[in-house]
Structures are given as structure tokens and as C-alpha cells.
Amino acid sequence: MPSMELIAFFSFLAVAVAQHVKVEPAVFGYVGNQVVLRCQFVDPDSNIEVTQVTWVKDPSGAKQNLAVHNPQYGTNYPVDTNQRIHFRNASLTDASLVIDRLLMTDDGIYSCEFATYPEGNQEAATNLTVLAEPRISGNPMPVNSGKSPVPVASCIAADGKPPASIIWRGTVPGNTTMELTQNADGTTTVTSQYQAVPSSELDGMTLECVVTHRTLERPDVINIALTIRYPPIVTIEGYDDNWYLDREHASLTCNVKANPAVTSYRWYMNGGDLPSEVRAMGHQLTVDQVTYQVNGTFSCEASNILGKTKDSINIFVREHKAAVTSNAGAIAGGVIGGILALLLLACLAGFLLQRRRRGGEAAGSYDPKTRVFGDGNGAARADFTYRPDSDSEKGPSLEPTTPTTTVNAAAEMENLLQSPAPMDNYYQDEEEEEDEKVPISSDPTTEDDMESQRDGSIISKKAVYV
């Protein structure tokens, strides 16, 4: 491929030496396609006479004439190119050259030269770069499981020009290698490999090989599923710890992962043959009816071309069927218990709030002077009085009391008379007024009938209260 310095040199010549010759400094083409190398002679004043036009490849090296046009002698193509190379429209002002079915060997520098009078030869150069789209492929590299990193996938971009770029994407831990091979025709083959520690976990995992190239509109992505070969990995399933006498159709399953596939299964009990009650078919073992003969250790052995592996399980035969407990009841009980606890807390909070509100209202409306006595005719009247020394000190209490005797009224008056001085006149007036309405009895039998209360009052033991 021509160096950038050489391209710049010929571009300078096209501008500085041959101002009349106009070409494209750089042209790109694709293998197998057509390309046009444009070349025109510009003479606005028509003072220059053109006598011949010639296309030359590699003018600084092994100079090779490709096409010549002379008005007197006609058009000639000195090199046999099977008519791939020809003038688009041969004339002394337009010498554009067409190259069909591009080959990699067409890559190089082309010079368009005009023979003129009186200024002599004038020329300009075009650098033709032939691009080759790479052939892309990606494949897994089957390997056996091991402990050292090895190539597990390969991605190739062959015969590309310029060289392709390859990157890997995926979750497989590992690293990559890159190798470039120069081909005789000027193309390059790029080979990249992905290396990882092969294990059964990697088998079937996918890597993405992403190839970018100038000839591609978008990156080409190849999905590669890894192939890791490993001996069987065996696990026995199906035992529910509830094999009891006379149970029917109890079974075990020999689950196996392997690459390549398992070629054979073998079941045995306690290291020997299976009892008559047991049937084994491939990876499945079935006990038609459980007896004490199947109480022991069952083993399953699976084989492939890489080896064989086994797993064992101990079977305990019960006399009776074990009670099956379900987590559903426990879960439901827990949910219901939680709901009840929340309701209880809500009720308790509401009760405390209501009680606090009642306490505030009672404290704000309490009047120690309020007393309700009889109506003056001896009829009892209810007395709703706040009792600070009662059992309800923590909150307001509305206790209906019914004075039934004059002795009870007198006791109430006596308690009131012991109140602070500012209230004496008020309670004294109340007492005198009450004395006028209800005479105090001095009957001894009445006094024996009286009973003192915790709040200081006395009531009759025999009276009927309504």
C-alpha cells in the first residue's frame, strides 16, 4: 500500500505543477465492484493544445501504461486486462478511466498525463484503495473440563482490507488473544480466540463475537454457545422421608447432567442387586409395594465416554405413614394472629385516648359546691357528685346517690360545713334552708339502720332504692 508521504507528494504535483489537470486524490473501491478514476483537462482560455492522454499505474516505480488515447492513432490498451479497464468516454478533455470487477491487485497509484503544446506534459495522480469485505465466522472450540485456561471459542475475519477489528462480549470469565496474518493479495486475516477455565458450568453459555470493518454498515455479531465436555454429575431425587409399609409406587429419579450424553444407567442397593420389589428402567427406579426389604441405601451410577459417577441415598421404611404437616396452616395462623394483635393495639389506643378526653372534660367542669338534696317534701333526688376520694380518682365518675333519710342529709351538710372559709356562708344558707324542709330524726332505730360509706355519707340498710 502506498505511503501517506507518497500520496501527499503526488497530490502536491497535481496542484502545483499541473493546474490544468483535475483528479480525485483518493478513490476507494470494493473487490468485485466497479470504480471510476475521474480526470479532466481544464483550459478556460483555450491557449493550450492537447495532443495525447495517457493513464499510467505506479508512476514512481515499475511504470506501466494502461490506456492511451491519440486523436490521430486512436485508443490503445497496452496491458491485456480482459477489457476490465477502459476509457469512459475517450477525449482530449475528459480522460476518466473505468475499472470493472476490481481485484486486489488493482490497488495502487494511477497518474493521468496530458501531452500539450506549448507547455509540455501535465499530470495528476489518484490513489486507488481497494477494500475487501472480510469473511466472518465464529465457532466454539469443544474442550474437556479442566483447571487451566484454554481456548473455548474462535472468531475469524478473513481476507479483509483493511484488517477487521474483533471484540468479545459476554459474562464468561476469561481473556482474549489476537493474531493477524498478511495474505499475498494484500488482504489480512484476523483471528481472535477466547480463553477460559473449562468447567461444566460454562457448557452452553453464550459469547458474542463482534466484528467491525470499513466495508460493513454496522458491526457483525456472532453468537457462540460454548461446548465443554465433562463426566456425569448425578443427584437422586424423589425420596420424601415417608416410605411406609405397603405404600405403593414409591419412586426415585436419577437426575444427570453430562456432555456428551449419558450412555448407561445402573441402580443397585447396598452395593448389590436390587430386591424383587424394585424395578429399574433407565434413570427411573420404582418400588411397587414398600416392604422392609427396601430399607437401605440405593445408588445410581451414570456413564458417558468421559467416565462414570454415582450418587447414593438412604431409605428408611416406616411402620406407619408419617403425619404430613403443612406450612399453610402455620402461615395462616401467623397472619390471623398478626391481624388480631393489630386490632387489639388499635382498641387499646382508642380506649386510652377516650379515657384521657373524659378526664379532661371532667376536670374542667368540676364544681365542689354542687350538691343535690331532697326536694323539700322528703322525696329522694339523685345526686351526681364528683367524688375525689372514691375508687374513680383516675377519671370523672357520675354516681347516682339517693338520700333516703334526714340523717343522710344532715351528714352531707356536716361535711360541707367543713369546707374552706370563703364557702361557709353559701353552705350555711344551704344547710338552714334544708333544715327547714326536712326535720332530723332522732329515732334510735333509725340510727341502727344507718351504714357509713367511703365518701363520708351514711345510708339506710333497709331502704329500697329506685
Tab-separated table of C-alpha atoms in Angstrom:
chain	number	residue	atom	x	y	z
A	1	MET	CA	0.000	0.000	0.000
A	2	PRO	CA	1.471	3.443	-0.950
A	3	SER	CA	2.722	5.537	1.947
A	4	MET	CA	0.968	8.718	3.007
A	5	GLU	CA	4.076	10.745	2.101
A	6	LEU	CA	3.928	9.450	-1.462
A	7	ILE	CA	0.250	10.259	-1.754
A	8	ALA	CA	0.852	13.763	-0.447
A	9	PHE	CA	3.700	14.231	-2.937
A	10	PHE	CA	1.567	13.368	-5.969
A	11	SER	CA	-1.290	15.465	-4.656
A	12	PHE	CA	1.109	18.391	-4.441
A	13	LEU	CA	2.176	17.758	-8.036
A	14	ALA	CA	-1.423	17.756	-9.169
A	15	VAL	CA	-1.934	21.195	-7.664
A	16	ALA	CA	1.438	22.901	-8.123
A	17	VAL	CA	2.664	21.512	-11.458
A	18	ALA	CA	-0.433	20.606	-13.403
A	19	GLN	CA	-3.026	23.172	-12.558
A	20	HIS	CA	-4.946	22.234	-15.687
A	21	VAL	CA	-5.316	18.514	-14.754
A	22	LYS	CA	-8.090	17.807	-12.257
A	23	VAL	CA	-8.391	14.420	-10.487
A	24	GLU	CA	-9.622	12.989	-7.162
A	25	PRO	CA	-6.584	12.495	-4.875
A	26	ALA	CA	-8.064	9.360	-3.246
A	27	VAL	CA	-10.623	6.858	-4.508
A	28	PHE	CA	-11.986	3.775	-2.701
A	29	GLY	CA	-13.417	0.708	-4.358
A	30	TYR	CA	-14.620	-2.738	-3.317
A	31	VAL	CA	-13.424	-6.080	-4.635
A	32	GLY	CA	-15.693	-7.252	-7.436
A	33	ASN	CA	-17.272	-3.830	-7.962
A	34	GLN	CA	-16.660	-1.039	-10.483
A	35	VAL	CA	-14.699	2.147	-9.822
A	36	VAL	CA	-14.209	5.325	-11.919
A	37	LEU	CA	-10.977	7.332	-11.840
A	38	ARG	CA	-12.014	10.846	-12.931
A	39	CYS	CA	-9.589	13.054	-14.884
A	40	GLN	CA	-10.281	16.285	-16.785
A	41	PHE	CA	-8.164	18.891	-18.575
A	42	VAL	CA	-9.288	22.440	-17.816
A	43	ASP	CA	-8.218	25.280	-20.149
A	44	PRO	CA	-10.581	28.244	-19.809
A	45	ASP	CA	-8.583	30.406	-22.205
A	46	SER	CA	-8.139	27.639	-24.796
A	47	ASN	CA	-4.485	28.613	-25.218
A	48	ILE	CA	-3.143	25.063	-24.833
A	49	GLU	CA	-3.269	22.348	-27.434
A	50	VAL	CA	-3.638	18.736	-26.139
A	51	THR	CA	-2.194	16.052	-28.394
A	52	GLN	CA	-2.480	12.848	-26.303
A	53	VAL	CA	-3.740	11.495	-22.934
A	54	THR	CA	-2.243	8.501	-21.099
A	55	TRP	CA	-3.042	6.574	-17.853
A	56	VAL	CA	-0.032	5.134	-16.043
A	57	LYS	CA	-0.008	2.895	-12.936
A	58	ASP	CA	2.767	3.198	-10.342
A	59	PRO	CA	4.468	6.155	-11.988
A	60	SER	CA	7.266	6.274	-9.392
A	61	GLY	CA	8.140	2.595	-9.711
A	62	ALA	CA	7.617	-0.004	-12.410
A	63	LYS	CA	5.761	2.388	-14.648
A	64	GLN	CA	3.008	0.622	-16.622
A	65	ASN	CA	0.895	2.208	-19.375
A	66	LEU	CA	-2.726	1.111	-19.056
A	67	ALA	CA	-4.597	3.245	-21.593
A	68	VAL	CA	-3.618	5.716	-24.359
A	69	HIS	CA	-5.809	7.974	-26.478
A	70	ASN	CA	-4.465	9.870	-29.507
A	71	PRO	CA	-6.779	11.655	-31.948
A	72	GLN	CA	-4.592	10.595	-34.878
A	73	TYR	CA	-3.796	6.997	-33.863
A	74	GLY	CA	-6.894	6.178	-31.824
A	75	THR	CA	-7.231	4.393	-28.458
A	76	ASN	CA	-4.954	1.656	-27.236
A	77	TYR	CA	-4.749	-0.558	-24.093
A	78	PRO	CA	-1.181	-1.899	-23.844
A	79	VAL	CA	-1.949	-4.289	-20.984
A	80	ASP	CA	-4.464	-7.084	-21.564
A	81	THR	CA	-6.961	-6.736	-18.718
A	82	ASN	CA	-9.762	-8.691	-20.381
A	83	GLN	CA	-11.483	-5.408	-21.076
A	84	ARG	CA	-11.811	-4.633	-17.386
A	85	ILE	CA	-10.002	-1.280	-17.861
A	86	HIS	CA	-11.200	1.271	-20.435
A	87	PHE	CA	-11.905	4.970	-21.012
A	88	ARG	CA	-15.373	6.063	-20.016
A	89	ASN	CA	-15.597	8.496	-22.946
A	90	ALA	CA	-12.241	8.942	-24.673
A	91	SER	CA	-11.488	12.601	-25.455
A	92	LEU	CA	-8.678	15.129	-25.013
A	93	THR	CA	-10.616	16.952	-22.238
A	94	ASP	CA	-12.188	14.039	-20.325
A	95	ALA	CA	-9.860	11.095	-19.738
A	96	SER	CA	-11.859	9.360	-16.922
A	97	LEU	CA	-10.872	5.692	-16.584
A	98	VAL	CA	-13.275	2.836	-15.654
A	99	ILE	CA	-12.074	-0.340	-13.878
A	100	ASP	CA	-14.636	-3.172	-13.701
A	101	ARG	CA	-14.619	-6.194	-11.402
A	102	LEU	CA	-11.988	-4.795	-9.094
A	103	LEU	CA	-9.189	-7.068	-7.979
A	104	MET	CA	-6.935	-6.623	-5.002
A	105	THR	CA	-4.051	-6.186	-7.486
A	106	ASP	CA	-5.749	-3.051	-8.838
A	107	ASP	CA	-4.808	-1.242	-5.627
A	108	GLY	CA	-2.164	1.463	-6.213
A	109	ILE	CA	-1.379	4.959	-7.568
A	110	TYR	CA	-2.656	5.973	-11.027
A	111	SER	CA	-1.378	9.013	-12.972
A	112	CYS	CA	-3.400	10.858	-15.609
A	113	GLU	CA	-0.989	12.559	-18.095
A	114	PHE	CA	-1.741	15.074	-20.848
A	115	ALA	CA	0.728	15.884	-23.657
A	116	THR	CA	0.266	19.582	-24.514
A	117	TYR	CA	1.739	22.309	-26.671
A	118	PRO	CA	3.465	24.602	-25.846
A	119	GLU	CA	3.571	23.705	-22.079
A	120	GLY	CA	4.600	20.063	-22.451
A	121	ASN	CA	3.303	17.171	-20.324
A	122	GLN	CA	0.958	17.855	-17.411
A	123	GLU	CA	-0.242	15.147	-14.989
A	124	ALA	CA	-2.032	14.461	-11.667
A	125	ALA	CA	-2.187	11.298	-9.520
A	126	THR	CA	-5.032	9.342	-7.897
A	127	ASN	CA	-4.539	6.829	-5.103
A	128	LEU	CA	-6.893	3.866	-5.561
A	129	THR	CA	-7.537	1.832	-2.405
A	130	VAL	CA	-9.324	-1.443	-2.939
A	131	LEU	CA	-11.345	-2.504	0.119
A	132	ALA	CA	-12.145	-6.157	0.755
A	133	GLU	CA	-15.038	-7.176	2.989
A	134	PRO	CA	-13.851	-9.895	5.363
A	135	ARG	CA	-15.392	-13.331	5.562
A	136	ILE	CA	-16.558	-13.644	9.162
A	137	SER	CA	-17.036	-16.872	11.108
A	138	GLY	CA	-17.247	-17.854	14.765
A	139	ASN	CA	-17.287	-21.288	16.365
A	140	PRO	CA	-16.952	-22.944	19.771
A	141	MET	CA	-13.833	-24.958	20.450
A	142	PRO	CA	-15.004	-28.129	22.251
A	143	VAL	CA	-12.731	-28.959	25.193
A	144	ASN	CA	-12.799	-31.228	28.199
A	145	SER	CA	-13.342	-29.737	31.646
A	146	GLY	CA	-10.138	-28.861	33.447
A	147	LYS	CA	-8.398	-26.415	35.762
A	148	SER	CA	-6.227	-24.415	33.326
A	149	PRO	CA	-7.337	-21.727	30.824
A	150	VAL	CA	-7.679	-22.976	27.245
A	151	PRO	CA	-9.288	-21.531	24.079
A	152	VAL	CA	-13.029	-22.204	24.200
A	153	ALA	CA	-14.184	-20.091	21.212
A	154	SER	CA	-12.712	-18.704	17.992
A	155	CYS	CA	-13.726	-15.787	15.774
A	156	ILE	CA	-12.176	-15.150	12.334
A	157	ALA	CA	-12.405	-12.183	9.939
A	158	ALA	CA	-10.590	-13.494	6.850
A	159	ASP	CA	-9.273	-11.729	3.741
A	160	GLY	CA	-10.255	-8.232	4.763
A	161	LYS	CA	-8.735	-4.960	3.740
A	162	PRO	CA	-8.036	-3.060	5.864
A	163	PRO	CA	-7.803	-5.533	8.789
A	164	ALA	CA	-11.053	-6.037	10.713
A	165	SER	CA	-11.490	-5.331	14.413
A	166	ILE	CA	-12.789	-8.061	16.766
A	167	ILE	CA	-14.067	-7.713	20.329
A	168	TRP	CA	-15.870	-10.152	22.656
A	169	ARG	CA	-18.935	-9.628	24.830
A	170	GLY	CA	-20.396	-11.913	27.486
A	171	THR	CA	-20.360	-12.954	31.145
A	172	VAL	CA	-17.880	-15.835	30.808
A	173	PRO	CA	-14.730	-15.013	32.810
A	174	GLY	CA	-11.630	-15.180	30.661
A	175	ASN	CA	-9.303	-13.292	28.270
A	176	THR	CA	-8.673	-12.992	24.540
A	177	THR	CA	-5.828	-13.413	22.040
A	178	MET	CA	-5.437	-11.737	18.625
A	179	GLU	CA	-3.445	-12.832	15.555
A	180	LEU	CA	-3.059	-11.035	12.169
A	181	THR	CA	-1.984	-12.856	9.009
A	182	GLN	CA	-0.967	-10.901	5.873
A	183	ASN	CA	-2.124	-12.563	2.664
A	184	ALA	CA	-0.308	-12.436	-0.706
A	185	ASP	CA	-3.050	-10.344	-2.325
A	186	GLY	CA	-2.751	-7.586	0.258
A	187	THR	CA	-5.638	-8.664	2.468
A	188	THR	CA	-5.378	-9.526	6.153
A	189	THR	CA	-6.923	-12.344	8.158
A	190	VAL	CA	-7.656	-11.585	11.808
A	191	THR	CA	-8.109	-14.487	14.227
A	192	SER	CA	-9.241	-13.988	17.840
A	193	GLN	CA	-9.677	-16.690	20.476
A	194	TYR	CA	-11.429	-16.565	23.834
A	195	GLN	CA	-9.685	-18.389	26.666
A	196	ALA	CA	-11.325	-19.605	29.909
A	197	VAL	CA	-11.044	-22.333	32.535
A	198	PRO	CA	-13.388	-25.046	31.166
A	199	SER	CA	-15.983	-26.296	33.631
A	200	SER	CA	-19.419	-27.874	33.474
A	201	GLU	CA	-20.975	-24.527	34.479
A	202	LEU	CA	-19.681	-22.927	31.252
A	203	ASP	CA	-21.229	-25.562	28.982
A	204	GLY	CA	-23.934	-23.910	26.895
A	205	MET	CA	-23.098	-20.360	27.952
A	206	THR	CA	-23.002	-17.807	25.109
A	207	LEU	CA	-20.308	-15.406	23.957
A	208	GLU	CA	-20.706	-12.678	21.345
A	209	CYS	CA	-18.025	-12.074	18.717
A	210	VAL	CA	-18.387	-8.504	17.403
A	211	VAL	CA	-16.620	-7.660	14.121
A	212	THR	CA	-16.330	-4.111	12.770
A	213	HIS	CA	-14.925	-3.189	9.340
A	214	ARG	CA	-14.955	-0.270	6.962
A	215	THR	CA	-16.997	-2.227	4.427
A	216	LEU	CA	-19.769	-3.038	6.937
A	217	GLU	CA	-22.670	-0.675	7.559
A	218	ARG	CA	-22.941	-1.969	11.119
A	219	PRO	CA	-20.923	-4.377	13.306
A	220	ASP	CA	-21.465	-8.058	12.607
A	221	VAL	CA	-22.359	-10.007	15.778
A	222	ILE	CA	-21.960	-13.790	16.034
A	223	ASN	CA	-23.405	-15.719	18.997
A	224	ILE	CA	-21.252	-18.667	20.046
A	225	ALA	CA	-22.521	-21.295	22.522
A	226	LEU	CA	-19.631	-22.918	24.387
A	227	THR	CA	-19.165	-26.672	24.346
A	228	ILE	CA	-17.467	-28.093	27.456
A	229	ARG	CA	-17.261	-31.873	27.768
A	230	TYR	CA	-17.447	-33.343	31.284
A	231	PRO	CA	-18.342	-36.645	33.001
A	232	PRO	CA	-21.834	-37.126	34.501
A	233	ILE	CA	-22.986	-35.122	37.519
A	234	VAL	CA	-25.523	-37.311	39.377
A	235	THR	CA	-28.192	-36.499	42.001
A	236	ILE	CA	-31.000	-38.794	43.237
A	237	GLU	CA	-34.405	-37.184	43.863
A	238	GLY	CA	-37.868	-38.383	44.881
A	239	TYR	CA	-37.410	-39.601	48.454
A	240	ASP	CA	-39.862	-37.774	50.752
A	241	ASP	CA	-38.843	-39.482	54.045
A	242	ASN	CA	-42.271	-41.131	54.184
A	243	TRP	CA	-41.816	-44.616	52.806
A	244	TYR	CA	-44.068	-46.783	54.973
A	245	LEU	CA	-45.124	-50.424	54.838
A	246	ASP	CA	-47.430	-51.329	51.953
A	247	ARG	CA	-47.053	-47.940	50.280
A	248	GLU	CA	-47.479	-48.358	46.525
A	249	HIS	CA	-45.472	-46.917	43.643
A	250	ALA	CA	-42.726	-45.155	45.562
A	251	SER	CA	-40.036	-43.970	43.146
A	252	LEU	CA	-36.593	-42.417	42.812
A	253	THR	CA	-35.193	-40.412	39.885
A	254	CYS	CA	-31.548	-40.300	38.827
A	255	ASN	CA	-31.021	-36.746	37.548
A	256	VAL	CA	-27.858	-36.400	35.458
A	257	LYS	CA	-26.026	-33.558	33.712
A	258	ALA	CA	-23.399	-34.691	31.230
A	259	ASN	CA	-21.678	-33.740	27.976
A	260	PRO	CA	-21.645	-35.863	25.929
A	261	ALA	CA	-24.908	-37.559	26.853
A	262	VAL	CA	-25.147	-40.483	29.279
A	263	THR	CA	-24.716	-43.852	27.632
A	264	SER	CA	-25.886	-46.087	30.535
A	265	TYR	CA	-27.508	-46.109	33.993
A	266	ARG	CA	-27.044	-48.670	36.759
A	267	TRP	CA	-29.063	-48.985	40.003
A	268	TYR	CA	-28.040	-51.109	42.962
A	269	MET	CA	-28.874	-51.410	46.683
A	270	ASN	CA	-26.351	-51.762	49.488
A	271	GLY	CA	-23.683	-52.359	46.837
A	272	GLY	CA	-25.524	-55.349	45.334
A	273	ASP	CA	-28.523	-56.288	43.210
A	274	LEU	CA	-31.953	-54.755	43.649
A	275	PRO	CA	-34.699	-56.620	45.586
A	276	SER	CA	-37.564	-58.203	43.689
A	277	GLU	CA	-39.946	-55.438	44.799
A	278	VAL	CA	-37.913	-52.868	42.850
A	279	ARG	CA	-37.997	-52.132	39.110
A	280	ALA	CA	-35.315	-50.013	37.427
A	281	MET	CA	-35.666	-48.564	33.945
A	282	GLY	CA	-33.047	-46.090	32.813
A	283	HIS	CA	-32.939	-43.114	35.165
A	284	GLN	CA	-36.164	-44.185	36.968
A	285	LEU	CA	-36.497	-46.620	39.904
A	286	THR	CA	-39.954	-47.752	41.120
A	287	VAL	CA	-40.992	-49.753	44.207
A	288	ASP	CA	-44.344	-51.427	43.528
A	289	GLN	CA	-45.046	-52.000	47.239
A	290	VAL	CA	-42.835	-50.904	50.091
A	291	THR	CA	-41.556	-53.589	52.454
A	292	TYR	CA	-38.717	-53.792	54.902
A	293	GLN	CA	-36.654	-55.286	52.064
A	294	VAL	CA	-36.140	-51.792	50.585
A	295	ASN	CA	-34.821	-50.381	53.849
A	296	GLY	CA	-31.213	-49.481	52.962
A	297	THR	CA	-29.002	-47.465	50.621
A	298	PHE	CA	-29.862	-47.045	46.933
A	299	SER	CA	-27.234	-45.900	44.421
A	300	CYS	CA	-27.439	-44.686	40.815
A	301	GLU	CA	-24.391	-44.770	38.554
A	302	ALA	CA	-24.361	-42.902	35.205
A	303	SER	CA	-21.693	-43.238	32.494
A	304	ASN	CA	-20.568	-41.415	29.352
A	305	ILE	CA	-17.399	-41.597	27.261
A	306	LEU	CA	-15.521	-39.443	29.791
A	307	GLY	CA	-16.276	-41.569	32.835
A	308	LYS	CA	-18.883	-42.651	35.351
A	309	THR	CA	-20.302	-41.012	38.503
A	310	LYS	CA	-22.742	-42.185	41.165
A	311	ASP	CA	-24.919	-40.806	43.938
A	312	SER	CA	-26.488	-42.621	46.913
A	313	ILE	CA	-29.459	-42.066	49.217
A	314	ASN	CA	-30.505	-43.805	52.446
A	315	ILE	CA	-34.105	-45.093	52.569
A	316	PHE	CA	-35.840	-45.607	55.932
A	317	VAL	CA	-39.025	-47.702	55.877
A	318	ARG	CA	-41.593	-46.652	58.495
A	319	GLU	CA	-44.180	-48.896	60.055
A	320	HIS	CA	-46.925	-46.353	59.619
A	321	LYS	CA	-47.474	-43.365	57.399
A	322	ALA	CA	-45.950	-40.225	58.882
A	323	ALA	CA	-48.224	-37.279	59.547
A	324	VAL	CA	-47.746	-34.702	56.884
A	325	THR	CA	-47.568	-31.201	58.234
A	326	SER	CA	-48.326	-28.295	56.057
A	327	ASN	CA	-46.860	-24.886	56.325
A	328	ALA	CA	-50.107	-23.441	55.043
A	329	GLY	CA	-51.815	-23.714	58.463
A	330	ALA	CA	-48.866	-22.152	60.258
A	331	ILE	CA	-48.743	-19.308	57.777
A	332	ALA	CA	-52.496	-18.698	58.037
A	333	GLY	CA	-52.307	-18.779	61.836
A	334	GLY	CA	-49.474	-16.278	61.820
A	335	VAL	CA	-51.400	-13.934	59.551
A	336	ILE	CA	-54.567	-14.137	61.674
A	337	GLY	CA	-52.563	-13.659	64.872
A	338	GLY	CA	-50.900	-10.584	63.441
A	339	ILE	CA	-54.250	-9.092	62.431
A	340	LEU	CA	-55.726	-9.731	65.893
A	341	ALA	CA	-52.685	-8.159	67.542
A	342	LEU	CA	-53.081	-5.050	65.411
A	343	LEU	CA	-56.803	-4.846	66.263
A	344	LEU	CA	-56.027	-5.219	69.966
A	345	LEU	CA	-53.467	-2.443	69.842
A	346	ALA	CA	-55.929	-0.198	67.987
A	347	CYS	CA	-58.655	-0.830	70.576
A	348	LEU	CA	-56.262	-0.181	73.462
A	349	ALA	CA	-55.095	3.066	71.908
A	350	GLY	CA	-58.699	4.181	71.353
A	351	PHE	CA	-59.657	3.330	74.918
A	352	LEU	CA	-56.745	5.273	76.402
A	353	LEU	CA	-57.464	8.274	74.200
A	354	GLN	CA	-61.160	8.293	75.114
A	355	ARG	CA	-60.370	7.977	78.797
A	356	ARG	CA	-57.928	10.847	78.608
A	357	ARG	CA	-60.543	13.010	76.895
A	358	ARG	CA	-63.143	12.218	79.552
A	359	GLY	CA	-60.648	13.069	82.301
A	360	GLY	CA	-60.008	16.464	80.718
A	361	GLU	CA	-63.714	17.270	80.380
A	362	ALA	CA	-64.490	16.263	83.971
A	363	ALA	CA	-61.608	18.261	85.373
A	364	GLY	CA	-62.775	21.331	83.539
A	365	SER	CA	-66.419	21.113	84.699
A	366	TYR	CA	-65.973	20.091	88.331
A	367	ASP	CA	-67.718	22.346	90.868
A	368	PRO	CA	-67.230	21.345	94.523
A	369	LYS	CA	-70.332	23.321	95.541
A	370	THR	CA	-72.699	21.214	93.501
A	371	ARG	CA	-74.906	19.023	95.683
A	372	VAL	CA	-78.345	17.692	95.065
A	373	PHE	CA	-80.621	17.212	98.058
A	374	GLY	CA	-84.205	16.285	98.509
A	375	ASP	CA	-86.979	18.395	97.001
A	376	GLY	CA	-88.237	19.590	100.413
A	377	ASN	CA	-91.041	17.095	100.563
A	378	GLY	CA	-88.865	14.217	101.665
A	379	ALA	CA	-88.697	12.826	98.157
A	380	ALA	CA	-85.319	11.497	97.206
A	381	ARG	CA	-83.467	13.133	94.335
A	382	ALA	CA	-80.398	11.737	92.537
A	383	ASP	CA	-77.074	13.280	93.472
A	384	PHE	CA	-74.442	13.250	90.674
A	385	THR	CA	-71.417	14.465	92.569
A	386	TYR	CA	-67.714	14.238	91.760
A	387	ARG	CA	-66.137	12.026	94.444
A	388	PRO	CA	-62.451	12.843	94.776
A	389	ASP	CA	-61.942	10.150	97.392
A	390	SER	CA	-63.815	7.469	95.509
A	391	ASP	CA	-62.400	4.484	93.605
A	392	SER	CA	-62.562	6.506	90.378
A	393	GLU	CA	-59.849	9.001	91.133
A	394	LYS	CA	-58.275	8.376	87.794
A	395	GLY	CA	-61.181	9.967	85.929
A	396	PRO	CA	-64.598	11.529	86.299
A	397	SER	CA	-67.298	9.475	87.929
A	398	LEU	CA	-71.016	10.046	87.763
A	399	GLU	CA	-72.521	8.110	90.672
A	400	PRO	CA	-76.241	8.417	91.341
A	401	THR	CA	-76.965	8.504	95.086
A	402	THR	CA	-80.402	8.709	96.612
A	403	PRO	CA	-80.706	10.323	100.118
A	404	THR	CA	-83.436	8.388	101.924
A	405	THR	CA	-83.391	9.899	105.418
A	406	THR	CA	-82.891	13.237	107.055
A	407	VAL	CA	-79.889	11.752	108.835
A	408	ASN	CA	-78.216	11.262	105.439
A	409	ALA	CA	-78.921	14.850	104.506
A	410	ALA	CA	-77.572	16.057	107.825
A	411	ALA	CA	-74.370	14.095	107.266
A	412	GLU	CA	-73.941	15.718	103.904
A	413	MET	CA	-74.424	19.138	105.409
A	414	GLU	CA	-71.907	18.402	108.122
A	415	ASN	CA	-69.289	17.536	105.513
A	416	LEU	CA	-69.991	20.721	103.611
A	417	LEU	CA	-69.661	22.865	106.716
A	418	GLN	CA	-66.031	21.728	106.937
A	419	SER	CA	-65.186	23.335	103.550
A	420	PRO	CA	-62.856	26.448	103.287
A	421	ALA	CA	-63.951	29.727	104.777
A	422	PRO	CA	-64.981	31.549	101.563
A	423	MET	CA	-67.655	28.953	101.001
A	424	ASP	CA	-69.047	28.912	104.627
A	425	ASN	CA	-71.847	31.369	104.075
A	426	TYR	CA	-73.002	29.597	100.977
A	427	TYR	CA	-73.110	26.155	102.600
A	428	GLN	CA	-74.613	27.608	105.787
A	429	ASP	CA	-77.520	29.048	103.836
A	430	GLU	CA	-77.959	25.733	102.124
A	431	GLU	CA	-77.990	23.941	105.492
A	432	GLU	CA	-80.542	26.264	107.092
A	433	GLU	CA	-82.802	26.013	104.112
A	434	GLU	CA	-82.541	22.245	104.129
A	435	ASP	CA	-83.206	22.052	107.866
A	436	GLU	CA	-86.455	23.908	107.393
A	437	LYS	CA	-87.627	21.429	104.803
A	438	VAL	CA	-86.529	18.099	106.355
A	439	PRO	CA	-86.523	17.557	110.166
A	440	ILE	CA	-83.776	15.413	111.559
A	441	SER	CA	-84.996	12.266	113.206
A	442	SER	CA	-83.522	11.112	116.485
A	443	ASP	CA	-85.072	7.681	116.410
A	444	PRO	CA	-82.514	5.149	117.773
A	445	THR	CA	-83.856	2.503	115.490
A	446	THR	CA	-83.118	4.736	112.564
A	447	GLU	CA	-79.557	5.275	113.651
A	448	ASP	CA	-79.034	1.487	113.923
A	449	ASP	CA	-80.278	1.209	110.436
A	450	MET	CA	-77.607	3.575	109.073
A	451	GLU	CA	-74.354	2.497	107.376
A	452	SER	CA	-71.346	4.708	106.729
A	453	GLN	CA	-69.992	4.975	103.176
A	454	ARG	CA	-66.414	5.515	101.972
A	455	ASP	CA	-67.246	9.030	100.809
A	456	GLY	CA	-68.400	10.070	104.317
A	457	SER	CA	-72.135	9.679	103.791
A	458	ILE	CA	-74.459	7.236	105.572
A	459	ILE	CA	-77.376	5.388	104.031
A	460	SER	CA	-80.123	3.117	105.278
A	461	LYS	CA	-79.612	-0.607	105.286
A	462	LYS	CA	-83.305	-1.357	104.872
A	463	ALA	CA	-84.466	1.263	102.489
A	464	VAL	CA	-85.399	0.279	98.981
A	465	TYR	CA	-83.732	2.418	96.319
A	466	VAL	CA	-85.261	3.054	92.988
